[in-house]
Every structure is written in structure tokens, then in C-alpha cells.
C-alpha positions as a LaTeX table, in Angstrom:
\begin{tabular}{lrrr}
\hline
Residue & $x$ (\AA) & $y$ (\AA) & $z$ (\AA) \\
\hline
Met1 & 21.76 & $-8.65$ & 25.10 \\
Gly2 & 18.17 & $-8.21$ & 23.68 \\
Ala3 & 19.72 & $-5.34$ & 20.88 \\
Ile4 & 22.56 & $-8.12$ & 19.62 \\
Val5 & 19.75 & $-10.60$ & 18.90 \\
Val6 & 17.98 & $-8.09$ & 17.11 \\
Ile7 & 20.95 & $-6.86$ & 15.24 \\
Ala8 & 21.83 & $-10.28$ & 14.29 \\
Val9 & 18.74 & $-11.31$ & 13.16 \\
Met10 & 18.31 & $-8.06$ & 10.87 \\
Ala11 & 22.10 & $-8.64$ & 9.75 \\
Leu12 & 20.28 & $-12.57$ & 8.63 \\
Thr13 & 17.02 & $-11.55$ & 7.35 \\
Phe14 & 18.45 & $-8.46$ & 5.30 \\
Gly15 & 18.62 & $-9.73$ & 1.69 \\
Gln16 & 14.27 & $-10.31$ & 2.54 \\
Trp17 & 13.61 & $-6.44$ & 4.22 \\
Arg18 & 16.05 & $-4.69$ & 1.78 \\
Asn19 & 13.07 & $-5.31$ & $-0.39$ \\
Val20 & 10.68 & $-4.00$ & 1.76 \\
Ile21 & 12.43 & $-0.51$ & 2.19 \\
Thr22 & 15.65 & 0.30 & 0.24 \\
Leu23 & 19.02 & 1.84 & 1.42 \\
Asn24 & 20.00 & 3.21 & $-1.98$ \\
Lys25 & 19.14 & 6.75 & $-1.54$ \\
Pro26 & 17.76 & 9.23 & 1.56 \\
Phe27 & 13.96 & 8.36 & 2.07 \\
Gly28 & 11.35 & 9.89 & $-0.21$ \\
Arg29 & 9.00 & 10.00 & $-3.46$ \\
Gln30 & 11.43 & 7.56 & $-6.59$ \\
Gln31 & 12.34 & 9.11 & $-8.95$ \\
Ser32 & 13.54 & 8.31 & $-12.88$ \\
Thr33 & 17.28 & 8.66 & $-12.77$ \\
Val34 & 17.35 & 7.16 & $-16.64$ \\
Asn35 & 20.13 & 9.68 & $-18.83$ \\
Ser36 & 18.52 & 10.16 & $-21.93$ \\
Gln37 & 21.52 & 9.15 & $-23.90$ \\
Gln38 & 21.06 & 5.01 & $-23.11$ \\
Ser39 & 19.18 & 3.05 & $-25.04$ \\
Thr40 & 16.73 & 1.52 & $-22.53$ \\
Val41 & 13.03 & 0.20 & $-22.41$ \\
Lys42 & 10.41 & 1.42 & $-20.16$ \\
Ile43 & 8.18 & $-0.71$ & $-19.01$ \\
Leu44 & 4.75 & $-0.24$ & $-16.92$ \\
Thr45 & 3.07 & $-3.08$ & $-15.03$ \\
Phe46 & $-0.59$ & $-1.83$ & $-13.49$ \\
Asn47 & $-3.85$ & $-3.22$ & $-11.99$ \\
Thr48 & $-6.74$ & $-1.20$ & $-13.66$ \\
His49 & $-9.45$ & $-2.70$ & $-12.26$ \\
Ile50 & $-11.21$ & $-2.98$ & $-15.36$ \\
Phe51 & $-11.32$ & 0.04 & $-16.15$ \\
Asn52 & $-14.53$ & 1.78 & $-15.23$ \\
Asn53 & $-14.98$ & $-0.26$ & $-12.24$ \\
His54 & $-13.78$ & 1.91 & $-10.24$ \\
Arg55 & $-14.81$ & 5.30 & $-11.59$ \\
Asp56 & $-17.29$ & 6.91 & $-14.05$ \\
Asp57 & $-14.20$ & 8.35 & $-16.56$ \\
Ser58 & $-10.85$ & 5.73 & $-15.49$ \\
Phe59 & $-10.96$ & 4.57 & $-18.80$ \\
Glu60 & $-10.36$ & 7.73 & $-20.60$ \\
Lys61 & $-7.81$ & 8.86 & $-17.30$ \\
Ile62 & $-5.34$ & 5.95 & $-17.21$ \\
Ala63 & $-5.53$ & 5.82 & $-21.19$ \\
Glu64 & $-3.99$ & 9.53 & $-21.08$ \\
Phe65 & $-1.47$ & 8.37 & $-18.57$ \\
Ile66 & $-0.86$ & 5.44 & $-20.61$ \\
Lys67 & 0.01 & 7.12 & $-24.17$ \\
Glu68 & 1.89 & 10.35 & $-21.71$ \\
Ser69 & 4.07 & 7.37 & $-20.23$ \\
Asp70 & 5.54 & 6.54 & $-23.44$ \\
Ala71 & 6.49 & 2.93 & $-21.78$ \\
Asp72 & 7.69 & 0.40 & $-24.64$ \\
Ile73 & 5.77 & $-2.53$ & $-23.20$ \\
Val74 & 2.49 & $-1.87$ & $-20.90$ \\
Cys75 & 1.37 & $-4.87$ & $-18.93$ \\
Leu76 & $-2.34$ & $-4.90$ & $-17.29$ \\
Gln77 & $-4.01$ & $-6.65$ & $-14.79$ \\
Glu78 & $-7.94$ & $-6.96$ & $-14.61$ \\
Phe79 & $-7.91$ & $-6.08$ & $-18.06$ \\
Gly80 & $-11.65$ & $-5.89$ & $-19.89$ \\
His81 & $-14.91$ & $-4.24$ & $-20.17$ \\
Tyr82 & $-17.62$ & $-3.94$ & $-19.42$ \\
His83 & $-20.84$ & $-5.17$ & $-22.28$ \\
Arg84 & $-23.73$ & $-2.60$ & $-20.61$ \\
Tyr85 & $-21.79$ & 0.33 & $-19.77$ \\
Gly86 & $-18.50$ & 1.88 & $-19.81$ \\
Thr87 & $-15.66$ & 2.27 & $-22.78$ \\
Ser88 & $-16.55$ & $-1.14$ & $-25.52$ \\
Lys89 & $-14.09$ & $-3.52$ & $-26.11$ \\
Lys90 & $-13.93$ & $-2.71$ & $-29.33$ \\
Asp91 & $-13.10$ & 1.47 & $-28.64$ \\
Ile92 & $-10.24$ & 0.13 & $-26.08$ \\
Leu93 & $-8.51$ & $-2.21$ & $-28.12$ \\
Lys94 & $-8.41$ & 0.60 & $-30.91$ \\
Phe95 & $-6.67$ & 3.18 & $-28.20$ \\
Phe96 & $-4.11$ & 0.69 & $-27.38$ \\
Asp97 & $-3.92$ & $-0.59$ & $-31.61$ \\
Ser98 & $-3.25$ & 3.08 & $-31.62$ \\
Ile99 & $-0.11$ & 3.23 & $-30.18$ \\
Tyr100 & 1.11 & $-0.80$ & $-29.59$ \\
Pro101 & 1.73 & $-2.70$ & $-32.92$ \\
Tyr102 & 2.12 & $-5.57$ & $-30.95$ \\
Arg103 & 0.02 & $-7.39$ & $-28.02$ \\
His104 & $-1.29$ & $-10.27$ & $-25.71$ \\
Ile105 & $-4.55$ & $-10.71$ & $-24.55$ \\
Trp106 & $-6.27$ & $-13.18$ & $-22.43$ \\
Phe107 & $-9.47$ & $-13.18$ & $-20.97$ \\
Lys108 & $-9.44$ & $-15.54$ & $-17.79$ \\
Asn109 & $-13.86$ & $-14.54$ & $-17.26$ \\
Gln110 & $-16.01$ & $-14.25$ & $-20.43$ \\
Asn111 & $-19.38$ & $-14.00$ & $-19.11$ \\
Lys112 & $-23.06$ & $-12.47$ & $-19.51$ \\
Trp113 & $-21.57$ & $-9.27$ & $-17.94$ \\
Gly114 & $-18.27$ & $-8.78$ & $-19.77$ \\
Glu115 & $-14.70$ & $-9.82$ & $-19.87$ \\
Asn116 & $-11.13$ & $-9.85$ & $-17.82$ \\
Gly117 & $-7.93$ & $-11.09$ & $-17.67$ \\
Leu118 & $-4.64$ & $-9.72$ & $-18.93$ \\
Ala119 & $-2.68$ & $-7.63$ & $-21.25$ \\
Thr120 & 0.41 & $-7.34$ & $-22.48$ \\
Phe121 & 1.38 & $-4.68$ & $-25.40$ \\
Ser122 & 4.62 & $-3.86$ & $-27.07$ \\
Arg123 & 6.10 & $-1.76$ & $-29.51$ \\
Tyr124 & 8.73 & $-4.74$ & $-30.14$ \\
Pro125 & 7.58 & $-7.81$ & $-31.26$ \\
Ile126 & 6.36 & $-10.55$ & $-29.94$ \\
Val127 & 7.25 & $-13.96$ & $-31.01$ \\
Lys128 & 5.32 & $-16.56$ & $-28.46$ \\
Lys129 & 2.42 & $-16.12$ & $-26.81$ \\
Lys130 & 1.48 & $-18.61$ & $-23.76$ \\
Lys131 & $-0.97$ & $-18.97$ & $-21.02$ \\
Ile132 & 0.55 & $-20.68$ & $-17.84$ \\
Glu133 & $-1.07$ & $-23.73$ & $-16.27$ \\
Tyr134 & $-2.14$ & $-23.06$ & $-12.56$ \\
Lys135 & $-5.89$ & $-23.71$ & $-10.91$ \\
Ser136 & $-7.63$ & $-20.59$ & $-10.63$ \\
Ala137 & $-11.34$ & $-19.36$ & $-10.91$ \\
Asp138 & $-10.74$ & $-15.71$ & $-11.59$ \\
Asn139 & $-6.74$ & $-15.79$ & $-12.53$ \\
Ile140 & $-4.19$ & $-15.89$ & $-14.76$ \\
Ser141 & $-0.24$ & $-16.08$ & $-15.58$ \\
Ile142 & 1.19 & $-15.01$ & $-19.05$ \\
Tyr143 & 3.90 & $-15.09$ & $-20.77$ \\
Ser144 & 5.19 & $-13.03$ & $-23.76$ \\
Asp145 & 8.78 & $-14.21$ & $-25.97$ \\
Ile146 & 9.17 & $-10.35$ & $-27.61$ \\
Val147 & 12.73 & $-9.30$ & $-29.38$ \\
Ile148 & 14.01 & $-6.63$ & $-28.51$ \\
Asp149 & 17.46 & $-5.18$ & $-30.97$ \\
Gly150 & 18.08 & $-8.83$ & $-31.50$ \\
Asp151 & 17.53 & $-10.04$ & $-28.43$ \\
Thr152 & 14.45 & $-12.21$ & $-27.56$ \\
Ile153 & 13.73 & $-12.14$ & $-23.69$ \\
Arg154 & 10.56 & $-13.81$ & $-21.77$ \\
Leu155 & 7.99 & $-11.00$ & $-20.64$ \\
Ile156 & 5.53 & $-13.20$ & $-17.44$ \\
Asn157 & 2.41 & $-10.94$ & $-16.90$ \\
Asn158 & 0.83 & $-12.28$ & $-13.48$ \\
His159 & $-2.13$ & $-11.25$ & $-11.72$ \\
Leu160 & $-2.35$ & $-13.81$ & $-8.44$ \\
Glu161 & $-4.77$ & $-15.22$ & $-6.48$ \\
Ser162 & $-6.67$ & $-12.45$ & $-3.90$ \\
Asn163 & $-7.76$ & $-12.57$ & $-0.71$ \\
Lys164 & $-11.65$ & $-11.97$ & $-2.22$ \\
Leu165 & $-12.40$ & $-9.53$ & 0.82 \\
Asn166 & $-15.20$ & $-7.81$ & $-0.12$ \\
Lys167 & $-15.59$ & $-4.12$ & 0.58 \\
Glu168 & $-17.57$ & $-4.67$ & 4.34 \\
Asp169 & $-14.51$ & $-6.97$ & 5.03 \\
Arg170 & $-11.94$ & $-4.20$ & 4.03 \\
Lys171 & $-14.20$ & $-1.01$ & 6.06 \\
Phe172 & $-14.22$ & $-3.76$ & 9.09 \\
Ala173 & $-10.67$ & $-4.26$ & 9.23 \\
Glu174 & $-10.21$ & $-0.19$ & 8.75 \\
Lys175 & $-12.47$ & 0.13 & 11.57 \\
Leu176 & $-10.13$ & $-2.42$ & 14.06 \\
Ile177 & $-7.47$ & $-0.63$ & 13.19 \\
Asp178 & $-8.39$ & 2.80 & 14.68 \\
Glu179 & $-10.51$ & 1.22 & 17.21 \\
Ser180 & $-8.78$ & $-2.12$ & 18.37 \\
Lys181 & $-11.84$ & $-3.75$ & 19.91 \\
Lys182 & $-11.22$ & $-7.13$ & 20.90 \\
Gln183 & $-14.18$ & $-9.11$ & 20.75 \\
Glu184 & $-14.47$ & $-7.76$ & 17.41 \\
Ile185 & $-10.40$ & $-8.82$ & 16.20 \\
Leu186 & $-11.51$ & $-12.03$ & 17.20 \\
Asp187 & $-15.02$ & $-12.02$ & 15.12 \\
Ala188 & $-13.38$ & $-10.74$ & 12.27 \\
Gly189 & $-10.84$ & $-13.72$ & 13.00 \\
Leu190 & $-13.27$ & $-16.04$ & 12.36 \\
Lys191 & $-14.98$ & $-14.56$ & 8.95 \\
Ile192 & $-12.12$ & $-13.85$ & 7.30 \\
Gly193 & $-9.21$ & $-16.11$ & 8.49 \\
Ser194 & $-10.57$ & $-18.47$ & 6.02 \\
Arg195 & $-10.11$ & $-16.74$ & 3.14 \\
Leu196 & $-6.58$ & $-15.66$ & 3.87 \\
Val197 & $-5.55$ & $-19.18$ & 4.58 \\
Thr198 & $-7.50$ & $-20.54$ & 1.47 \\
Gly199 & $-6.09$ & $-17.42$ & $-0.92$ \\
Ala200 & $-2.47$ & $-17.45$ & 0.54 \\
Lys201 & $-2.23$ & $-21.85$ & 0.13 \\
Asn202 & $-3.85$ & $-20.54$ & $-4.04$ \\
Arg203 & $-0.98$ & $-18.18$ & $-4.79$ \\
Met204 & 1.51 & $-20.86$ & $-3.84$ \\
Gln205 & 0.79 & $-22.97$ & $-6.37$ \\
Gln206 & 0.41 & $-20.26$ & $-8.61$ \\
Ala207 & 3.78 & $-18.82$ & $-7.39$ \\
Ser208 & 5.05 & $-22.39$ & $-7.96$ \\
Ala209 & 3.88 & $-22.35$ & $-11.79$ \\
Val210 & 5.15 & $-19.28$ & $-12.57$ \\
Arg211 & 8.75 & $-20.12$ & $-11.28$ \\
Gln212 & 8.43 & $-23.16$ & $-13.14$ \\
Thr213 & 7.95 & $-21.67$ & $-16.36$ \\
Ile214 & 11.09 & $-18.96$ & $-15.00$ \\
Glu215 & 13.20 & $-21.94$ & $-14.90$ \\
Glu216 & 11.74 & $-23.45$ & $-18.33$ \\
Thr217 & 13.41 & $-20.84$ & $-20.26$ \\
Asn218 & 17.14 & $-19.60$ & $-21.45$ \\
Tyr219 & 16.07 & $-16.24$ & $-22.14$ \\
Pro220 & 16.58 & $-12.97$ & $-19.95$ \\
Thr221 & 13.14 & $-12.70$ & $-18.40$ \\
Ile222 & 11.17 & $-10.44$ & $-16.44$ \\
Ala223 & 8.30 & $-11.06$ & $-13.72$ \\
Leu224 & 5.70 & $-7.90$ & $-13.41$ \\
Gly225 & 2.62 & $-7.84$ & $-12.01$ \\
Asp226 & $-0.17$ & $-8.07$ & $-8.94$ \\
Phe227 & 1.40 & $-10.35$ & $-6.78$ \\
Asn228 & $-1.52$ & $-10.08$ & $-4.80$ \\
Asp229 & 0.98 & $-10.69$ & $-1.72$ \\
Val230 & 4.32 & $-8.79$ & 0.32 \\
Pro231 & 7.68 & $-9.33$ & $-0.28$ \\
Leu232 & 8.42 & $-11.40$ & 2.61 \\
Ser233 & 5.66 & $-13.59$ & 1.59 \\
Tyr234 & 6.21 & $-16.90$ & 0.21 \\
Thr235 & 4.58 & $-16.26$ & $-2.95$ \\
Tyr236 & 7.27 & $-13.40$ & $-3.69$ \\
Asn237 & 10.10 & $-15.20$ & $-2.65$ \\
Cys238 & 9.14 & $-18.37$ & $-4.36$ \\
Ile239 & 9.07 & $-16.10$ & $-7.61$ \\
Val240 & 12.18 & $-13.50$ & $-7.26$ \\
Arg241 & 14.93 & $-16.30$ & $-6.83$ \\
Gly242 & 17.38 & $-15.80$ & $-9.05$ \\
Leu243 & 15.84 & $-12.38$ & $-10.23$ \\
Asn244 & 16.27 & $-8.64$ & $-9.26$ \\
Asp245 & 13.30 & $-6.51$ & $-7.58$ \\
Thr246 & 13.79 & $-3.16$ & $-9.78$ \\
Phe247 & 12.69 & $-1.94$ & $-6.27$ \\
Ser248 & 15.20 & $-3.01$ & $-4.55$ \\
Glu249 & 17.71 & $-2.05$ & $-7.12$ \\
Lys250 & 17.11 & 1.77 & $-7.54$ \\
Ala251 & 13.67 & 2.52 & $-5.31$ \\
Glu252 & 13.99 & 5.36 & $-2.34$ \\
Gly253 & 13.13 & 4.17 & 0.78 \\
Phe254 & 9.75 & 2.56 & 0.81 \\
Ala255 & 6.96 & 2.24 & $-1.90$ \\
Tyr256 & 3.32 & 1.05 & $-1.47$ \\
Thr257 & 0.95 & 0.52 & $-4.98$ \\
Tyr258 & $-1.94$ & $-0.70$ & $-3.37$ \\
Asn259 & $-4.57$ & 2.33 & $-3.15$ \\
Thr260 & $-5.68$ & 1.93 & 0.07 \\
Lys261 & $-6.50$ & 4.31 & 3.24 \\
Tyr262 & $-3.44$ & 2.87 & 4.74 \\
Lys263 & $-0.61$ & 3.17 & 2.80 \\
Leu264 & 1.66 & $-0.15$ & 3.22 \\
Leu265 & 1.43 & $-2.68$ & 0.95 \\
Arg266 & 3.71 & $-3.12$ & $-2.29$ \\
Ile267 & 2.04 & $-6.07$ & $-4.18$ \\
Asp268 & 2.61 & $-5.14$ & $-7.44$ \\
Asn269 & 6.47 & $-5.86$ & $-8.57$ \\
Ile270 & 8.82 & $-5.63$ & $-11.86$ \\
Leu271 & 11.23 & $-8.08$ & $-11.45$ \\
Val272 & 14.10 & $-9.27$ & $-13.88$ \\
Ser273 & 16.73 & $-11.58$ & $-14.42$ \\
Pro274 & 20.28 & $-10.35$ & $-13.85$ \\
Ala275 & 21.58 & $-10.16$ & $-16.94$ \\
Val276 & 18.70 & $-6.96$ & $-17.31$ \\
Glu277 & 20.18 & $-3.66$ & $-16.11$ \\
Val278 & 17.57 & $-1.92$ & $-14.19$ \\
Val279 & 17.90 & 1.95 & $-14.56$ \\
Ser280 & 15.31 & 3.49 & $-12.71$ \\
Tyr281 & 12.10 & 3.09 & $-10.62$ \\
Glu282 & 9.11 & 4.67 & $-9.48$ \\
Val283 & 5.51 & 4.30 & $-8.42$ \\
Asp284 & 3.17 & 7.07 & $-9.91$ \\
Asn285 & 0.99 & 7.24 & $-6.21$ \\
Lys286 & $-0.81$ & 10.42 & $-8.18$ \\
Val287 & $-2.31$ & 8.04 & $-10.43$ \\
Asp288 & $-5.59$ & 7.08 & $-8.47$ \\
Tyr289 & $-7.67$ & 5.76 & $-11.25$ \\
Ser290 & $-7.84$ & 2.52 & $-9.83$ \\
Asp291 & $-6.83$ & 0.24 & $-6.32$ \\
His292 & $-3.70$ & 0.19 & $-7.23$ \\
Tyr293 & $-1.30$ & 2.18 & $-8.06$ \\
Pro294 & 0.91 & 2.00 & $-11.77$ \\
Val295 & 4.88 & 0.68 & $-11.23$ \\
Ile296 & 6.73 & 2.15 & $-13.60$ \\
Ser297 & 11.34 & 0.26 & $-14.46$ \\
Arg298 & 13.47 & 1.36 & $-16.76$ \\
Val299 & 15.29 & $-1.15$ & $-17.80$ \\
Lys300 & 18.76 & $-2.47$ & $-20.24$ \\
Leu301 & 19.76 & $-5.14$ & $-21.58$ \\
Asn302 & 23.20 & $-6.33$ & $-21.59$ \\
Lys303 & 24.59 & $-7.44$ & $-24.27$ \\
Lys304 & 26.72 & $-11.00$ & $-24.74$ \\
\hline
\end{tabular}
């Protein structure tokens, strides 16, 4: 009886679990399957951790990766610079301007230490730029209407609320996983729990605002970026409704996008309207210059 119940539950929730583990192909590394003859658009999303916040040569390494990726549209979260050290804003923009003629940048935070926000760079014309309105001290979503071969798409670049766990919290959580000490688990729950609840509530509101933006347009939509939440969450399921996850369409088995000791979390996504055909999906886990890994998809617009 127990086995029957488990099978029934899995069957009823298959749609959600499909976004966690795919059965497209045997388990293994995600590979690009694009045919060089196909007319496709290559899209890259990457939380860059403000480039030089992770290691001294991060900008140079990330810039080299982006150039070699040959992506048509690049969406970056935690895009920014520091005033006193690291690569300057001028040099960062000079690099991107040398490759991409169109850009949409919105800095959420501008203060004495630097600037931080979102950036969308495109080889195709951006005809409309707008910020999605929701309350947040640090996070932001923007959309860009982009004309590709005569057709317009709406691309939504997101960096949704994090749980704001500091380095000590993360180290403590890893220690608990390794040692499983009961009292420390209870103490950690009191310390970290409120932050998790606050983060979840804020993401719910932000996801609802993104969902409204998706429903307001007749254009095929691509919603992507750092959701700071997993595929079984309310945040993800609110945004993905009516869209296809490029992971679910073309990935192999399991993928993770958060660069931590425990390779479990897929919190960076590329979601597309049914009118957008998914050709390939890849997470490049070799690019470890940030606390996230880049996600790349090739897509094709289906002509009406």
C-alpha cells in the first residue's frame, strides 16, 4: 500500500518534479545539441557577484568567458563595480560596448562604495526598457522588449530577494550538515529562521509582480535570472506558469547553478513562452569565478 501511495503522489506531482530532475536523456553533463544550420538565438544568464567581489581576476575571467560564449543576449545579475578597487565602470562598459550595440542597465544600489544592479546586453535592438515595480532594498527586475528578425520578444531579467545569510550562517549550516548536532540545529533555527521567512515573503511579492508583467504582454516572453529559490518553491511556480523551463525541455538528469560545497541548488533559470522553441540547455560548472554558474540556452522563435 505504501508503495502505491508513493507512486500516486509522484504521478500527481510529476509536472513539478520534472523541473527538478529531467528524463530527457541518460544522466550526465548537459551538452549543447544545436544544429549549426539552425537560425537560433543564444542566451546567457549569469550572476557575476559584482565581478571582483569573489576573486581579484574575476572580471577578466568573466569577460573572457562571455566573449568566447558568443551569446547573442547576455543577462547579468549583481552587475556593478567598486569605486576604490577592481575594474572601473568605464572599462567594464567599454568591454561590453565592443561586443553588444544595445544595452539595458539599471543600478538598484548606488552609494559610496560602488554600484550594483542588472544588465541586459543584446546584439538585437532593444525598443523598450522598464523596471518592474516592487518593494525591495537590494533586488530588482527589469524587462527589455527586443526585436529579433522582425519579431518582438519581452525579456525579463530578475534578481529576486535572497535569504541574506552571511558567511558565518553558511559555514554554520555546512557544519550542521556534517556533524548533525541537535542543540546547534535548534540554535541555528532560531538565528536563521526569521531571515528565511522574510526572504520567502519578499520573493512571493516580487514573483507576483513579474507574473503580472508576463500577463500584460502579447509578446513571446523569456523570464530569466537569479530567482534565489528552487523549482519546488512558490516563487518559481508563480513565474513559470504558462512558460517552459529550458532545463526541463533539454537538460540531462540534474543540474545545479549555485556554487557551493553541496552541489544541490538550481536557482538560476531561463523560462520561455511556448512560442519559443528550446534548442539546447547548459550549465557551465567549470566557470567558477562567481558564487553562481552561468546558464546558457539556445532558442528559436517560431514564426506565426
